[in-house]
Amino acid sequence: MIPREQWADYLVDYLKNYQGRIDRLFCFGLYPDYGPALAYFKEHFNSKIILKLDANSYWMDVINYQESPHQEMITACDLISCEGRAMQNYLAKKWNRPIELIRNGFQLKSFNSQPSFTLKENIILNVGRQEVGRKNTATLIKVFAQLAPDCPDWKLILIGTYEPAIKALVEFYYHSNPQLKKQLLLTGPIADKKMLEEYYAKAKVFATASHLEGGSPNVVGEALRNGCYLITSKIDAWQDAFAKGAGASFDHGDLATLEAHMRQVMSTPSLSRQAFELNQAYALAELPYEK
């Protein structure tokens, strides 16, 4: 592992020693360490530079884009992209240059062209780091635990590495309501992609309560291509997170609205059935990387 302070020099050395042709230089994130490498690349290679921002509002407002090296990087890039339409419009005005919209999507080969809603079960799914802070998993757990007694045939399945605090919270609810051992499941990480895809295929709902995401979460594309109804907090790309009529959003900290959205989709089967078709069509139209 190269120390952070040596990373910029390593990138330049790599380019100096590279003997082949480079068609495109692709950068992920507006990191100052890229600056010297971009300057060297512009001087010695006749090619284009692409910058994928993975942008959220917090990071974009903290960056002083009018000062070096950020301004030099922005100027050096031939194409800059972000993952949500609102962020695209905001940065185009702020930086006074074109910003492309390239969402986090999927390859067409991963899209099931013959899906069946009959595979769906009464499952609310979340995939990612299960933590109290940025991902705000505790909110999903608390809201579901309140609704679970009225909806005993529904499950909340949380997939991914989890903090001890999340494990302790789940155990607390198990102790106060033993029935939740069948309804609230903390699986840990699942590295097998086929097995993970099966969870998406079975889930009727995908829910996230994150306070902040970088750009748009990859899990949104995975949920959409599997026809899940989306419930999302108002992260930066929330307006692009689902087709019209196939999801719901809530303000950060508004647990009452989150609870209302969960209760509605759990008690109204037509919502998830409708979302199955709408979100798959939306995903196929908007998210294949081949397009």
Coordinates of N, CA, C and O in Angstrom, one line a residue, residues 52-229:
K52 N -15.0 11.1 -13.2 CA -16.2 10.7 -12.6 C -16.2 11.3 -11.2 O -15.4 10.9 -10.3
L53 N -17.1 12.2 -10.9 CA -17.1 12.9 -9.6 C -17.5 12.1 -8.4 O -17.0 12.3 -7.3
D54 N -18.5 11.2 -8.5 CA -19.0 10.5 -7.4 C -19.4 11.6 -6.3 O -19.1 11.5 -5.2
A55 N -20.1 12.6 -6.8 CA -20.3 13.8 -6.0 C -21.5 13.8 -5.1 O -22.6 13.4 -5.4
N56 N -21.3 14.3 -3.9 CA -22.4 14.7 -3.0 C -22.3 16.2 -2.6 O -21.3 16.8 -2.8
S57 N -23.4 16.7 -2.2 CA -23.5 18.2 -1.9 C -22.5 18.6 -0.9 O -21.9 19.7 -1.0
Y58 N -22.2 17.8 0.2 CA -21.3 18.2 1.2 C -19.9 18.4 0.6 O -19.2 19.4 0.8
W59 N -19.4 17.4 -0.1 CA -18.1 17.4 -0.7 C -17.9 18.5 -1.7 O -16.9 19.3 -1.7
M60 N -18.9 18.7 -2.5 CA -18.8 19.8 -3.6 C -18.8 21.2 -3.0 O -18.3 22.1 -3.6
D61 N -19.5 21.4 -1.8 CA -19.5 22.7 -1.2 C -18.2 22.9 -0.3 O -17.8 24.1 -0.1
V62 N -17.6 21.9 0.1 CA -16.4 22.0 0.9 C -15.2 22.4 0.0 O -14.3 23.2 0.3
I63 N -15.2 21.8 -1.2 CA -14.1 22.1 -2.2 C -14.1 23.5 -2.6 O -15.1 24.0 -3.1
N64 N -12.9 24.1 -2.6 CA -12.7 25.5 -3.1 C -12.3 25.3 -4.5 O -11.1 25.3 -4.8
Y65 N -13.2 25.3 -5.5 CA -12.9 24.9 -6.8 C -12.2 26.1 -7.6 O -11.7 25.9 -8.7
Q66 N -12.2 27.3 -7.0 CA -11.6 28.4 -7.6 C -10.1 28.5 -7.4 O -9.4 29.3 -8.0
E67 N -9.6 27.6 -6.6 CA -8.1 27.6 -6.3 C -7.5 26.4 -6.8 O -8.1 25.3 -6.9
S68 N -6.2 26.4 -7.1 CA -5.4 25.3 -7.4 C -5.3 24.3 -6.2 O -5.3 24.8 -5.1
P69 N -5.2 23.0 -6.4 CA -5.2 22.3 -7.7 C -6.6 21.9 -8.3 O -6.6 21.4 -9.4
H70 N -7.6 22.2 -7.5 CA -8.9 21.8 -8.0 C -9.3 22.4 -9.4 O -9.8 21.8 -10.3
Q71 N -9.1 23.7 -9.5 CA -9.4 24.5 -10.7 C -8.6 23.9 -11.9 O -9.1 23.8 -13.0
E72 N -7.3 23.7 -11.6 CA -6.5 23.1 -12.7 C -7.0 21.8 -13.2 O -7.0 21.4 -14.4
M73 N -7.4 20.9 -12.2 CA -8.0 19.6 -12.6 C -9.2 19.7 -13.4 O -9.4 19.1 -14.4
I74 N -10.1 20.6 -12.9 CA -11.4 20.8 -13.6 C -11.2 21.3 -15.1 O -11.8 20.8 -16.0
T75 N -10.2 22.2 -15.2 CA -9.9 22.7 -16.6 C -9.3 21.6 -17.4 O -9.5 21.6 -18.6
A76 N -8.5 20.7 -16.8 CA -7.7 19.7 -17.6 C -8.6 18.6 -18.1 O -8.3 18.0 -19.2
C77 N -9.8 18.4 -17.5 CA -10.6 17.3 -17.9 C -11.5 17.6 -19.1 O -12.1 18.7 -19.2
D78 N -11.5 16.6 -20.0 CA -12.3 16.8 -21.2 C -13.8 16.5 -21.0 O -14.7 17.0 -21.6
L79 N -14.0 15.6 -20.1 CA -15.4 15.2 -19.7 C -15.5 15.0 -18.2 O -14.7 14.3 -17.6
I80 N -16.5 15.6 -17.6 CA -16.7 15.5 -16.2 C -18.1 15.0 -16.0 O -19.1 15.5 -16.6
S81 N -18.3 13.9 -15.2 CA -19.7 13.4 -15.0 C -20.0 13.3 -13.6 O -19.2 13.2 -12.7
C82 N -21.4 13.4 -13.3 CA -21.9 13.1 -12.0 C -23.1 12.2 -12.1 O -23.4 11.8 -13.2
E83 N -23.7 11.8 -11.0 CA -24.6 10.7 -11.0 C -26.1 11.1 -10.9 O -27.0 10.2 -10.9
G84 N -26.4 12.4 -10.6 CA -27.8 12.8 -10.5 C -28.0 14.1 -11.2 O -27.2 14.9 -11.4
R85 N -29.3 14.2 -11.7 CA -29.6 15.4 -12.5 C -29.5 16.7 -11.7 O -29.1 17.7 -12.3
A86 N -29.9 16.7 -10.5 CA -29.9 17.9 -9.7 C -28.4 18.4 -9.5 O -28.1 19.6 -9.6
M87 N -27.5 17.4 -9.2 CA -26.1 17.8 -9.0 C -25.5 18.2 -10.4 O -24.7 19.1 -10.4
Q88 N -25.9 17.6 -11.5 CA -25.4 18.0 -12.8 C -25.7 19.5 -13.1 O -24.9 20.2 -13.5
N89 N -27.0 19.9 -12.8 CA -27.4 21.2 -13.1 C -26.7 22.2 -12.2 O -26.2 23.3 -12.6
Y90 N -26.5 21.8 -10.9 CA -25.9 22.7 -9.9 C -24.4 22.9 -10.3 O -24.0 24.1 -10.3
L91 N -23.7 21.9 -10.6 CA -22.3 22.0 -10.9 C -22.0 22.7 -12.2 O -21.0 23.5 -12.3
A92 N -22.9 22.5 -13.2 CA -22.7 23.2 -14.5 C -22.8 24.7 -14.3 O -22.0 25.4 -14.9
K93 N -23.7 25.1 -13.4 CA -23.8 26.6 -13.1 C -22.6 27.1 -12.2 O -22.0 28.1 -12.5
K94 N -22.3 26.3 -11.2 CA -21.2 26.7 -10.3 C -19.9 26.7 -10.9 O -19.1 27.7 -10.7
W95 N -19.6 25.7 -11.8 CA -18.3 25.7 -12.4 C -18.2 26.3 -13.8 O -17.2 26.4 -14.5
N96 N -19.4 26.7 -14.3 CA -19.5 27.3 -15.6 C -18.9 26.5 -16.7 O -18.1 26.9 -17.5
R97 N -19.3 25.2 -16.8 CA -18.8 24.3 -17.8 C -19.8 23.1 -17.9 O -20.5 22.8 -17.0
P98 N -19.7 22.4 -19.0 CA -20.6 21.2 -19.2 C -20.3 20.1 -18.2 O -19.1 19.8 -17.9
I99 N -21.3 19.5 -17.6 CA -21.2 18.4 -16.7 C -22.1 17.3 -17.3 O -23.3 17.6 -17.5
E100 N -21.6 16.1 -17.5 CA -22.4 15.0 -18.0 C -23.1 14.2 -16.9 O -22.6 14.1 -15.8
L101 N -24.3 13.7 -17.3 CA -25.0 12.8 -16.4 C -24.7 11.3 -16.7 O -25.2 10.9 -17.8
I102 N -24.0 10.6 -15.9 CA -23.7 9.2 -16.1 C -24.0 8.5 -14.8 O -23.2 8.6 -13.9
R103 N -25.2 7.9 -14.7 CA -25.6 7.3 -13.5 C -24.8 6.0 -13.2 O -24.2 5.4 -14.1
N104 N -24.8 5.6 -11.9 CA -24.3 4.3 -11.5 C -25.3 3.2 -11.9 O -26.4 3.2 -11.4
G105 N -24.9 2.4 -12.9 CA -25.9 1.4 -13.4 C -25.4 0.0 -13.4 O -24.9 -0.4 -12.4
F106 N -25.5 -0.7 -14.5 CA -25.2 -2.1 -14.6 C -24.9 -2.5 -16.0 O -25.3 -1.8 -17.0
Q107 N -24.3 -3.6 -16.2 CA -24.2 -4.2 -17.6 C -25.4 -4.9 -18.0 O -26.1 -5.5 -17.2
L108 N -25.7 -4.8 -19.3 CA -27.0 -5.5 -19.8 C -27.0 -6.9 -19.5 O -28.1 -7.5 -19.3
K109 N -25.9 -7.6 -19.5 CA -25.9 -9.1 -19.2 C -26.4 -9.4 -17.9 O -26.8 -10.6 -17.6
S110 N -26.4 -8.4 -16.9 CA -26.9 -8.7 -15.6 C -28.4 -8.4 -15.4 O -29.0 -8.6 -14.4
F111 N -29.0 -8.0 -16.5 CA -30.5 -7.7 -16.5 C -31.3 -8.9 -16.9 O -31.1 -9.5 -17.9
N112 N -32.2 -9.3 -16.0 CA -33.1 -10.5 -16.3 C -34.2 -10.1 -17.3 O -35.1 -9.3 -16.9
S113 N -34.1 -10.6 -18.5 CA -35.0 -10.2 -19.5 C -36.4 -10.9 -19.4 O -37.3 -10.6 -20.1
Q114 N -36.4 -11.9 -18.5 CA -37.7 -12.6 -18.3 C -38.0 -12.7 -16.8 O -38.0 -13.8 -16.2
P115 N -38.3 -11.6 -16.2 CA -38.5 -11.6 -14.8 C -39.9 -12.1 -14.4 O -40.8 -12.1 -15.3
S116 N -40.1 -12.4 -13.2 CA -41.4 -12.8 -12.7 C -41.7 -12.3 -11.3 O -40.9 -12.5 -10.4
F117 N -42.8 -11.6 -11.2 CA -43.2 -11.0 -9.9 C -43.5 -12.1 -8.9 O -43.5 -11.9 -7.7
T118 N -43.8 -13.3 -9.4 CA -44.1 -14.4 -8.5 C -43.0 -14.8 -7.6 O -43.2 -15.5 -6.6
L119 N -41.7 -14.4 -8.0 CA -40.6 -14.7 -7.2 C -40.5 -13.8 -5.9 O -39.8 -14.1 -5.0
K120 N -41.2 -12.7 -6.0 CA -41.2 -11.7 -4.9 C -41.8 -12.2 -3.6 O -42.8 -12.9 -3.6
E121 N -41.2 -11.9 -2.5 CA -41.7 -12.2 -1.2 C -41.8 -10.9 -0.4 O -41.4 -9.8 -0.8
N122 N -42.5 -11.0 0.7 CA -42.7 -9.8 1.6 C -41.4 -9.4 2.3 O -41.2 -9.7 3.5
I123 N -40.5 -8.9 1.6 CA -39.1 -8.6 2.1 C -38.8 -7.1 1.8 O -39.0 -6.6 0.7
I124 N -38.3 -6.4 2.8 CA -37.7 -5.1 2.7 C -36.2 -5.3 2.8 O -35.8 -5.9 3.8
L125 N -35.5 -4.9 1.8 CA -34.0 -5.2 1.7 C -33.2 -3.9 1.9 O -33.6 -2.9 1.4
N126 N -32.1 -4.0 2.5 CA -31.0 -3.0 2.5 C -29.7 -3.7 2.4 O -29.4 -4.7 3.0
V127 N -28.9 -3.2 1.5 CA -27.5 -3.8 1.2 C -26.5 -2.7 1.4 O -26.6 -1.6 0.7
G128 N -25.4 -2.9 2.1 CA -24.4 -2.0 2.3 C -23.8 -2.0 3.7 O -24.2 -3.0 4.5
R129 N -23.0 -1.1 4.1 CA -22.5 -1.0 5.5 C -23.7 -0.7 6.4 O -24.4 0.2 6.2
Q130 N -23.8 -1.6 7.4 CA -24.9 -1.4 8.4 C -24.3 -0.6 9.6 O -23.6 -1.2 10.4
E131 N -24.6 0.7 9.7 CA -24.0 1.5 10.7 C -24.9 2.5 11.2 O -25.9 2.9 10.6
V132 N -24.6 3.0 12.4 CA -25.5 4.0 13.0 C -25.3 5.4 12.4 O -26.3 6.1 12.2
G133 N -24.1 5.7 11.9 CA -23.9 7.1 11.4 C -24.4 7.4 10.0 O -25.6 7.5 9.8
R134 N -23.4 7.4 9.1 CA -23.8 7.9 7.7 C -24.9 7.0 7.1 O -25.8 7.6 6.4
K135 N -24.8 5.7 7.2 CA -25.9 4.9 6.6 C -27.2 4.8 7.3 O -28.2 4.4 6.8
N136 N -27.2 5.2 8.6 CA -28.4 5.4 9.4 C -29.3 4.2 9.5 O -30.5 4.2 9.4
T137 N -28.6 3.0 9.6 CA -29.4 1.7 9.6 C -30.3 1.7 10.8 O -31.4 1.0 10.7
A138 N -29.9 2.3 11.9 CA -30.7 2.2 13.1 C -32.1 2.7 12.9 O -33.1 2.2 13.5
T139 N -32.3 3.7 12.0 CA -33.6 4.2 11.7 C -34.5 3.2 11.1 O -35.7 3.0 11.4
L140 N -33.9 2.5 10.1 CA -34.7 1.4 9.4 C -35.1 0.4 10.4 O -36.3 -0.1 10.4
I141 N -34.2 0.0 11.3 CA -34.5 -1.1 12.3 C -35.7 -0.6 13.2 O -36.6 -1.3 13.5
K142 N -35.5 0.6 13.7 CA -36.5 1.1 14.7 C -37.9 1.2 14.1 O -38.9 0.9 14.7
V143 N -38.0 1.8 12.9 CA -39.3 1.9 12.2 C -39.9 0.6 11.9 O -41.1 0.4 12.1
F144 N -39.1 -0.3 11.4 CA -39.6 -1.7 11.1 C -40.1 -2.4 12.3 O -41.2 -3.0 12.3
A145 N -39.3 -2.2 13.4 CA -39.7 -2.9 14.7 C -41.1 -2.4 15.2 O -41.9 -3.2 15.8
Q146 N -41.4 -1.2 14.9 CA -42.7 -0.6 15.3 C -43.8 -1.2 14.5 O -44.9 -1.4 15.0
L147 N -43.5 -1.4 13.2 CA -44.6 -1.9 12.3 C -44.7 -3.4 12.3 O -45.8 -4.0 11.9
A148 N -43.7 -4.1 12.7 CA -43.6 -5.6 12.5 C -44.8 -6.3 13.2 O -45.3 -7.3 12.6
P149 N -45.2 -6.0 14.4 CA -46.3 -6.7 15.0 C -47.6 -6.7 14.2 O -48.4 -7.6 14.2
D150 N -47.8 -5.6 13.4 CA -49.0 -5.5 12.6 C -48.8 -6.2 11.2 O -49.8 -6.4 10.5
C151 N -47.6 -6.5 10.9 CA -47.3 -7.1 9.6 C -46.4 -8.3 9.8 O -45.2 -8.4 9.4
P152 N -46.9 -9.4 10.4 CA -46.1 -10.5 10.8 C -45.5 -11.3 9.6 O -44.6 -12.1 9.8
D153 N -46.0 -11.1 8.4 CA -45.5 -11.9 7.3 C -44.5 -11.1 6.5 O -44.0 -11.5 5.4
W154 N -44.0 -10.0 7.0 CA -43.0 -9.2 6.4 C -41.6 -9.3 7.1 O -41.6 -9.5 8.3
K155 N -40.5 -9.2 6.4 CA -39.2 -9.2 6.9 C -38.4 -8.0 6.5 O -38.6 -7.5 5.4
L156 N -37.5 -7.6 7.4 CA -36.4 -6.6 7.0 C -35.1 -7.4 7.0 O -34.7 -7.9 8.1
I157 N -34.4 -7.4 5.9 CA -33.2 -8.1 5.7 C -32.1 -7.1 5.5 O -32.1 -6.3 4.5
L158 N -31.1 -7.1 6.3 CA -29.9 -6.2 6.3 C -28.7 -6.9 5.9 O -28.2 -7.8 6.7
I159 N -28.1 -6.6 4.7 CA -27.0 -7.4 4.2 C -25.8 -6.4 4.2 O -25.8 -5.3 3.7
G160 N -24.6 -6.9 4.7 CA -23.4 -6.1 4.7 C -22.7 -6.2 6.1 O -23.3 -6.7 7.1
T161 N -21.5 -5.7 6.1 CA -20.8 -5.6 7.4 C -21.6 -4.7 8.4 O -22.2 -3.8 7.9
Y162 N -21.5 -5.1 9.6 CA -22.3 -4.3 10.6 C -21.5 -3.9 11.8 O -20.6 -4.6 12.2
E163 N -21.8 -2.7 12.3 CA -21.1 -2.2 13.6 C -21.7 -3.0 14.8 O -22.8 -3.5 14.8
P164 N -20.8 -3.1 15.8 CA -21.4 -3.7 17.1 C -22.6 -3.0 17.6 O -23.5 -3.7 18.1
A165 N -22.8 -1.7 17.4 CA -23.9 -1.0 17.8 C -25.2 -1.5 17.1 O -26.3 -1.5 17.7
I166 N -25.1 -1.8 15.8 CA -26.2 -2.3 15.1 C -26.6 -3.7 15.6 O -27.8 -4.0 15.8
K167 N -25.6 -4.5 15.8 CA -25.8 -5.9 16.4 C -26.5 -5.8 17.7 O -27.5 -6.5 18.0
A168 N -26.1 -4.9 18.6 CA -26.7 -4.7 19.9 C -28.1 -4.2 19.8 O -29.0 -4.6 20.6
L169 N -28.4 -3.3 18.8 CA -29.8 -2.8 18.6 C -30.7 -4.0 18.2 O -31.8 -4.1 18.7
V170 N -30.2 -4.8 17.3 CA -31.0 -5.9 16.8 C -31.3 -6.9 18.0 O -32.4 -7.3 18.2
E171 N -30.3 -7.1 18.8 CA -30.4 -8.0 20.0 C -31.4 -7.4 21.0 O -32.2 -8.2 21.6
F172 N -31.4 -6.1 21.1 CA -32.4 -5.5 22.0 C -33.8 -5.7 21.6 O -34.7 -6.0 22.4
Y173 N -34.0 -5.6 20.3 CA -35.4 -5.8 19.8 C -35.8 -7.3 19.8 O -36.9 -7.6 20.1
Y174 N -34.8 -8.2 19.6 CA -35.1 -9.6 19.8 C -35.6 -9.9 21.2 O -36.5 -10.7 21.5
H175 N -34.9 -9.3 22.2 CA -35.2 -9.5 23.6 C -36.6 -8.9 24.0 O -37.4 -9.6 24.7
S176 N -36.9 -7.8 23.4 CA -38.2 -7.1 23.7 C -39.4 -7.8 22.9 O -40.5 -7.7 23.4
N177 N -39.1 -8.4 21.8 CA -40.1 -9.0 21.0 C -39.5 -10.2 20.3 O -39.0 -10.1 19.1
P178 N -39.5 -11.4 20.9 CA -38.9 -12.6 20.3 C -39.4 -12.9 18.8 O -38.6 -13.5 18.1
Q179 N -40.6 -12.5 18.5 CA -41.1 -12.7 17.1 C -40.2 -12.1 16.1 O -40.1 -12.6 14.9
L180 N -39.5 -11.0 16.4 CA -38.6 -10.3 15.5 C -37.4 -11.1 15.0 O -36.8 -10.8 14.0
K181 N -37.1 -12.2 15.8 CA -36.0 -13.1 15.3 C -36.3 -13.7 14.0 O -35.4 -14.1 13.2
K182 N -37.6 -13.8 13.6 CA -38.0 -14.3 12.3 C -38.2 -13.2 11.3 O -38.3 -13.5 10.1
Q183 N -38.4 -12.0 11.8 CA -38.7 -10.9 10.9 C -37.5 -9.9 10.6 O -37.5 -9.3 9.5
L184 N -36.6 -9.8 11.5 CA -35.5 -8.9 11.4 C -34.2 -9.6 11.3 O -33.8 -10.2 12.3
L185 N -33.6 -9.6 10.1 CA -32.4 -10.5 9.9 C -31.2 -9.7 9.5 O -31.2 -8.8 8.6
L186 N -30.1 -9.9 10.2 CA -28.8 -9.3 10.0 C -27.9 -10.4 9.5 O -27.4 -11.2 10.2
T187 N -27.7 -10.4 8.2 CA -27.0 -11.5 7.5 C -25.4 -11.4 7.6 O -24.8 -12.4 7.5
G188 N -24.9 -10.2 7.7 CA -23.5 -10.0 7.5 C -23.2 -9.9 6.0 O -24.1 -9.9 5.2
P189 N -22.0 -9.7 5.6 CA -21.7 -9.5 4.2 C -21.9 -10.8 3.4 O -21.8 -11.9 3.9
I190 N -22.3 -10.6 2.1 CA -22.5 -11.7 1.2 C -21.6 -11.5 0.0 O -21.9 -10.6 -0.8
A191 N -20.5 -12.2 -0.2 CA -19.6 -12.0 -1.3 C -20.0 -12.7 -2.6 O -19.6 -12.3 -3.7
D192 N -20.9 -13.7 -2.5 CA -21.3 -14.5 -3.6 C -22.4 -13.6 -4.4 O -23.5 -13.4 -3.9
K193 N -22.0 -13.1 -5.6 CA -22.8 -12.2 -6.3 C -24.2 -12.9 -6.7 O -25.2 -12.2 -6.8
K194 N -24.1 -14.1 -7.0 CA -25.3 -14.8 -7.4 C -26.3 -14.9 -6.3 O -27.5 -14.7 -6.4
M195 N -25.8 -15.2 -5.1 CA -26.7 -15.3 -3.9 C -27.2 -13.9 -3.6 O -28.4 -13.8 -3.2
L196 N -26.4 -12.9 -3.7 CA -26.9 -11.5 -3.4 C -28.0 -11.1 -4.4 O -29.0 -10.5 -4.0
E197 N -27.8 -11.5 -5.7 CA -28.8 -11.1 -6.7 C -30.1 -11.8 -6.4 O -31.2 -11.3 -6.6
E198 N -30.1 -13.0 -5.8 CA -31.3 -13.7 -5.4 C -32.1 -13.0 -4.3 O -33.3 -13.0 -4.3
Y199 N -31.4 -12.3 -3.4 CA -32.0 -11.5 -2.4 C -32.8 -10.3 -3.1 O -33.9 -10.0 -2.7
Y200 N -32.1 -9.7 -4.0 CA -32.8 -8.6 -4.7 C -34.0 -9.1 -5.5 O -35.0 -8.4 -5.5
A201 N -33.9 -10.3 -6.1 CA -35.0 -10.8 -6.9 C -36.2 -11.1 -6.0 O -37.3 -11.0 -6.5
K202 N -35.9 -11.5 -4.8 CA -37.0 -11.9 -3.9 C -37.6 -10.7 -3.2 O -38.8 -10.8 -2.7
A203 N -36.9 -9.6 -3.0 CA -37.4 -8.5 -2.2 C -38.4 -7.7 -3.0 O -38.2 -7.3 -4.2
K204 N -39.5 -7.3 -2.4 CA -40.5 -6.4 -3.0 C -40.1 -5.0 -2.8 O -40.4 -4.1 -3.7
V205 N -39.3 -4.7 -1.7 CA -39.0 -3.3 -1.4 C -37.5 -3.2 -1.1 O -36.9 -4.1 -0.5
F206 N -36.9 -2.1 -1.6 CA -35.5 -1.8 -1.2 C -35.6 -0.4 -0.4 O -36.2 0.5 -1.0
A207 N -35.0 -0.3 0.7 CA -35.1 0.9 1.6 C -33.7 1.3 2.0 O -32.9 0.5 2.4
T208 N -33.5 2.6 2.0 CA -32.3 3.2 2.5 C -32.6 4.5 3.3 O -33.5 5.3 2.8
A209 N -32.0 4.7 4.4 CA -32.2 5.9 5.2 C -30.9 6.7 5.3 O -30.8 7.5 6.2
S210 N -30.0 6.5 4.4 CA -28.6 7.1 4.5 C -28.7 8.7 4.7 O -29.6 9.3 4.0
H211 N -27.8 9.2 5.5 CA -27.7 10.7 5.6 C -27.0 11.2 4.4 O -27.3 12.3 3.9
L212 N -26.0 10.5 3.9 CA -25.2 11.0 2.8 C -24.6 9.8 2.0 O -24.3 8.8 2.5
E213 N -24.6 10.0 0.7 CA -24.0 9.0 -0.2 C -23.1 9.8 -1.2 O -23.2 10.9 -1.5
G214 N -22.1 9.0 -1.8 CA -21.3 9.6 -2.8 C -22.0 9.4 -4.1 O -22.1 8.3 -4.6
G215 N -22.5 10.5 -4.7 CA -23.2 10.3 -6.0 C -24.5 9.6 -5.8 O -25.3 10.0 -4.9
S216 N -24.7 8.5 -6.5 CA -25.9 7.6 -6.3 C -25.4 6.2 -5.9 O -24.5 5.7 -6.6
P217 N -26.0 5.6 -4.9 CA -25.5 4.3 -4.5 C -25.6 3.3 -5.6 O -26.7 3.2 -6.3
N218 N -24.7 2.4 -5.7 CA -24.7 1.3 -6.7 C -25.9 0.4 -6.4 O -26.5 -0.2 -7.4
V219 N -26.3 0.3 -5.2 CA -27.4 -0.6 -4.8 C -28.7 -0.2 -5.4 O -29.6 -1.0 -5.6
V220 N -28.9 1.1 -5.7 CA -30.1 1.6 -6.3 C -30.3 1.0 -7.7 O -31.4 0.5 -8.0
G221 N -29.2 0.9 -8.5 CA -29.3 0.3 -9.8 C -29.6 -1.2 -9.7 O -30.4 -1.7 -10.5
E222 N -29.1 -1.8 -8.7 CA -29.3 -3.3 -8.5 C -30.7 -3.5 -8.1 O -31.4 -4.5 -8.5
A223 N -31.3 -2.6 -7.3 CA -32.7 -2.8 -6.8 C -33.6 -2.5 -8.0 O -34.6 -3.2 -8.2
L224 N -33.3 -1.5 -8.8 CA -34.2 -1.1 -9.9 C -34.3 -2.2 -10.9 O -35.4 -2.5 -11.4
R225 N -33.2 -2.8 -11.3 CA -33.2 -3.8 -12.3 C -33.9 -5.1 -11.9 O -34.4 -5.9 -12.7
N226 N -34.1 -5.2 -10.5 CA -34.9 -6.3 -10.0 C -36.3 -6.0 -9.7 O -37.0 -6.7 -9.0
G227 N -36.7 -4.8 -10.1 CA -38.1 -4.4 -9.9 C -38.6 -4.1 -8.5 O -39.7 -4.3 -8.2
C228 N -37.6 -3.7 -7.6 CA -38.0 -3.4 -6.2 C -38.7 -2.0 -6.1 O -38.3 -1.1 -6.9
Y229 N -39.7 -1.9 -5.3 CA -40.2 -0.6 -4.9 C -39.1 0.1 -4.0 O -38.5 -0.5 -3.2

